[in-house]
PDB file of C-alpha atoms in Angstrom:
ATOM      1  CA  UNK A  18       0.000   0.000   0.000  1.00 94.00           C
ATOM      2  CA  UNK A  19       2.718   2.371   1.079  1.00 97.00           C
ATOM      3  CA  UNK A  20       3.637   2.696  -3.317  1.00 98.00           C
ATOM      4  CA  UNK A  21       0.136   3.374  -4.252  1.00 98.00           C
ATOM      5  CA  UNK A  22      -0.168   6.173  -1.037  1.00 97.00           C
ATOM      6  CA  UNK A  23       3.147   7.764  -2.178  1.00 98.00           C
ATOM      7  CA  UNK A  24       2.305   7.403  -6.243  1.00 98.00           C
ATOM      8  CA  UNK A  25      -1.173   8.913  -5.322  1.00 98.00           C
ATOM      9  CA  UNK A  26       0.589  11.952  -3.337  1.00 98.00           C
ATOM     10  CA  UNK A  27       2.933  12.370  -5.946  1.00 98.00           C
ATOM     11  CA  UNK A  28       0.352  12.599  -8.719  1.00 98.00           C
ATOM     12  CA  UNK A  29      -1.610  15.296  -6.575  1.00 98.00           C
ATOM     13  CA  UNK A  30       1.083  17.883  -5.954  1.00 98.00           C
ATOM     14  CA  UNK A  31       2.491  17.279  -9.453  1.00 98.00           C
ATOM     15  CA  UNK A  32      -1.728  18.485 -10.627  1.00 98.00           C
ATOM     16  CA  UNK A  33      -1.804  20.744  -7.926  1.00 97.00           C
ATOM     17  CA  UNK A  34       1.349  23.091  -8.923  1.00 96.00           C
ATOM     18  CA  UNK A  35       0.513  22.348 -12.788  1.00 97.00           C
ATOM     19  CA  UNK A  36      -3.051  23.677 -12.501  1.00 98.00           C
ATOM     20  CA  UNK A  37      -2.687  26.616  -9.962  1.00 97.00           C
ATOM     21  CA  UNK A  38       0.834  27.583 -10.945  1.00 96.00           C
ATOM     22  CA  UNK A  39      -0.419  31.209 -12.321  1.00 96.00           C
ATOM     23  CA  UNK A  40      -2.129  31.441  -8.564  1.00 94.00           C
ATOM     24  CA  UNK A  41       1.457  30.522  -7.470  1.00 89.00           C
ATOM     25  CA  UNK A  42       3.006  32.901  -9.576  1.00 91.00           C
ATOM     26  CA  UNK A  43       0.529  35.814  -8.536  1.00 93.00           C
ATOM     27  CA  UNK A  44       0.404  35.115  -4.765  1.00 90.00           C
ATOM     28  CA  UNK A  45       3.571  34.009  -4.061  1.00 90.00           C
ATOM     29  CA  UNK A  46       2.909  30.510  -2.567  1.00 91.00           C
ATOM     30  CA  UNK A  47      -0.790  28.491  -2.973  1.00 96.00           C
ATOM     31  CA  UNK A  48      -1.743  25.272  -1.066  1.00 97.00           C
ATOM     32  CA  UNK A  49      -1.030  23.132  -2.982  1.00 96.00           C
ATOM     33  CA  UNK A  50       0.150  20.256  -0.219  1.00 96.00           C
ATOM     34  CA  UNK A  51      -3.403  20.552   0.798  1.00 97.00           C
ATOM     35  CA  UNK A  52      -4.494  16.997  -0.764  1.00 95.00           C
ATOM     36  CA  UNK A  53      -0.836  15.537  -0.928  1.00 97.00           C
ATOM     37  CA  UNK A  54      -1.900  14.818   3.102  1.00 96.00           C
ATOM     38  CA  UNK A  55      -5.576  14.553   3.144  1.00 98.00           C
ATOM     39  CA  UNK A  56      -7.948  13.479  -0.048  1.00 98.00           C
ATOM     40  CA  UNK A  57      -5.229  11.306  -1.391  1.00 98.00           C
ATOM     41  CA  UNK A  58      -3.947   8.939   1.122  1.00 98.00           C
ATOM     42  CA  UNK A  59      -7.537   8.667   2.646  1.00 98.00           C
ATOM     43  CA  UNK A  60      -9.009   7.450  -0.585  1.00 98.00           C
ATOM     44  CA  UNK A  61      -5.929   4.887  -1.094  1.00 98.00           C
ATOM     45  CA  UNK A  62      -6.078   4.303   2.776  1.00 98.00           C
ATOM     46  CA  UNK A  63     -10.380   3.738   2.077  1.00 98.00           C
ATOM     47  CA  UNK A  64     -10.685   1.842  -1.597  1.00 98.00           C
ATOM     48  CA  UNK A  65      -7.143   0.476  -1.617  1.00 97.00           C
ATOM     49  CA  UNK A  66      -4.261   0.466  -3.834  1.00 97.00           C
ATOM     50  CA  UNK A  67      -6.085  -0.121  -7.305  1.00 97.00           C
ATOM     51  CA  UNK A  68      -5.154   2.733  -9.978  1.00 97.00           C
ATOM     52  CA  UNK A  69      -8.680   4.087  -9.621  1.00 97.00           C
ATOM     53  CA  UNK A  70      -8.454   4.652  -6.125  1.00 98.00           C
ATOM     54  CA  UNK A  71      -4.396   6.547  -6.605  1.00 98.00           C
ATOM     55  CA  UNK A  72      -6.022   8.377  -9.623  1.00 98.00           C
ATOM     56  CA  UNK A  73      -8.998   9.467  -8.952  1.00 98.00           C
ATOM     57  CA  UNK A  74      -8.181  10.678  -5.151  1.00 98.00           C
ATOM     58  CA  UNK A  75      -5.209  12.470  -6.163  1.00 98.00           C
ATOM     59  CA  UNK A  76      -6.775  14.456  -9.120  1.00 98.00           C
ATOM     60  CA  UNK A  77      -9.880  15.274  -7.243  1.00 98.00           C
ATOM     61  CA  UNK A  78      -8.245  16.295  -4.196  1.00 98.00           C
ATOM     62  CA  UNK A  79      -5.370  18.836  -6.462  1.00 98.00           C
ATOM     63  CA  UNK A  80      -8.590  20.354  -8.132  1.00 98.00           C
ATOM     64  CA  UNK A  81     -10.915  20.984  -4.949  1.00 98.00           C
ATOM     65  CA  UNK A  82      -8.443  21.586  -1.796  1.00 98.00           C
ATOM     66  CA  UNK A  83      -5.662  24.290  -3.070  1.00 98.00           C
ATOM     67  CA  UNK A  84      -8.683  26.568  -3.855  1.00 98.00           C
ATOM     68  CA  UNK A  85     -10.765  26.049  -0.941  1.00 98.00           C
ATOM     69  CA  UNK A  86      -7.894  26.538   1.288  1.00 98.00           C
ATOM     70  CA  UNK A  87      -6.900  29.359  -0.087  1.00 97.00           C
ATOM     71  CA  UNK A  88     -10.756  30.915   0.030  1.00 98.00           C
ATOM     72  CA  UNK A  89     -11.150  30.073   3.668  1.00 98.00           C
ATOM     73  CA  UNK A  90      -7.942  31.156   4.422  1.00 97.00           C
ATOM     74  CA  UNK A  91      -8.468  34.687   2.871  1.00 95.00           C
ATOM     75  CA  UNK A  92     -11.573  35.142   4.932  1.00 97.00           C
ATOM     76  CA  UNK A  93     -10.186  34.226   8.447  1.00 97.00           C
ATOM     77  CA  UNK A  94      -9.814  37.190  10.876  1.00 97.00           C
ATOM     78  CA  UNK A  95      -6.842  38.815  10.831  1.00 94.00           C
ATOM     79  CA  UNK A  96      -5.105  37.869  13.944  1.00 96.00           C
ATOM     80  CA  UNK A  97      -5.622  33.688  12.870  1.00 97.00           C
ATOM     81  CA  UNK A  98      -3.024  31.970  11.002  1.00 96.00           C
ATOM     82  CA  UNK A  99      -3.937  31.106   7.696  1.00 93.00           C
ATOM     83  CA  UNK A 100      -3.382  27.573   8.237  1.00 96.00           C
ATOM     84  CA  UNK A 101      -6.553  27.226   9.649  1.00 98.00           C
ATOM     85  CA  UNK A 102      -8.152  27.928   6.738  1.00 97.00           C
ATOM     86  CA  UNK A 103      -5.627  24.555   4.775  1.00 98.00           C
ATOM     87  CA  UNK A 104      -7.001  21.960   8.071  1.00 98.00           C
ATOM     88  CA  UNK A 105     -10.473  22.913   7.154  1.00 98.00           C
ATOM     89  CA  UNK A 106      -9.989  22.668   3.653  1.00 98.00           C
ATOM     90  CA  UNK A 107      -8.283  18.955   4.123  1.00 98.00           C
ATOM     91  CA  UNK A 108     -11.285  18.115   6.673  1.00 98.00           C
ATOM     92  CA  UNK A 109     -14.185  19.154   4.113  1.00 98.00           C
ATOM     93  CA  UNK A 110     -12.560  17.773   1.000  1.00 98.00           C
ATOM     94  CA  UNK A 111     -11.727  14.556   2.410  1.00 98.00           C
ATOM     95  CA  UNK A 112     -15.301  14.464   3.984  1.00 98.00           C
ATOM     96  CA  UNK A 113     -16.465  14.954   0.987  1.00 98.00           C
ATOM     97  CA  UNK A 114     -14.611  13.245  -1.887  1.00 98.00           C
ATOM     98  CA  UNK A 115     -14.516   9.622   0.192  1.00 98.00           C
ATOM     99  CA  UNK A 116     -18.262   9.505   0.103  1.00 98.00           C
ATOM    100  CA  UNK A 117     -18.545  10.414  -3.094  1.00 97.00           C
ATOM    101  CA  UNK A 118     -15.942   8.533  -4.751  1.00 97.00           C
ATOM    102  CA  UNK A 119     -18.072   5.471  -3.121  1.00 97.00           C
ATOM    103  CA  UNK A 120     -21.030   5.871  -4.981  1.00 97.00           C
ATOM    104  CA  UNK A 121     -19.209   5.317  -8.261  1.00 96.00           C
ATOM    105  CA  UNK A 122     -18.766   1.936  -9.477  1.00 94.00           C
ATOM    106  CA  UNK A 123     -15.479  -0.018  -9.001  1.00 91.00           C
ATOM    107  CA  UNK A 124     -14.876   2.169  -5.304  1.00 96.00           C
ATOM    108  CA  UNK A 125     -15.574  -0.263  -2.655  1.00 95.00           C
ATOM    109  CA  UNK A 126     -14.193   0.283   0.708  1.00 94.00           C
ATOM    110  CA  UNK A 127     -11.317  -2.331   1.990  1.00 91.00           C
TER     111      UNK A 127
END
């Protein structure tokens, strides 16, 4: 498992910085790590090491996190670190893409 978790986090930063690298370019830095440590290990850790499971949790985690992060971070108060904004980002994408990737067929939970 421990190939597929590391192919799967390699495969979302590698989408991550190709998509947003303009926001990178703009801001400075973007979240990108955001699903390299939350939508794609879970999904590998929940429907196993098949290519589906690497693929499919790594692309949809570099499209959804990075942005989300970066929106919830931009509206914390000032005096909170904008990390905050990257945990809940990893919390709701994860919550959401697991589910969701299980009601496709071919995702079955281990």
């Amino acid at each position: 498992m421990l190939p597929a978790l590391l192919t799967a986090q390699v495969i979302a930063a590698t989408v991550g910085v190709l998509v947003y690298r303009r926001r990178w370019a703009e801001d400075g830095w973007y979240p990108t790590f955001v699903p390299v440590v939350s939508v794609a290990p879970a999904t590998v850790l929940t429907y196993g090491s098949t290519v589906q499971a690497v693929v499919a949790g790594a692309v949809l985690g570099a499209l959804a996190g990075p942005p989300l992060a970066a929106w919830i971070s931009r509206r914390l108060p000032a005096d909170f670190h904008p990390f905050i904004g990257n945990v809940v980002s990893m919390t709701v994408c994860t919550l959401v893409a697991i589910p969701l990737l299980g009601a496709l067929p071919g995702f079955t939970a281990i």
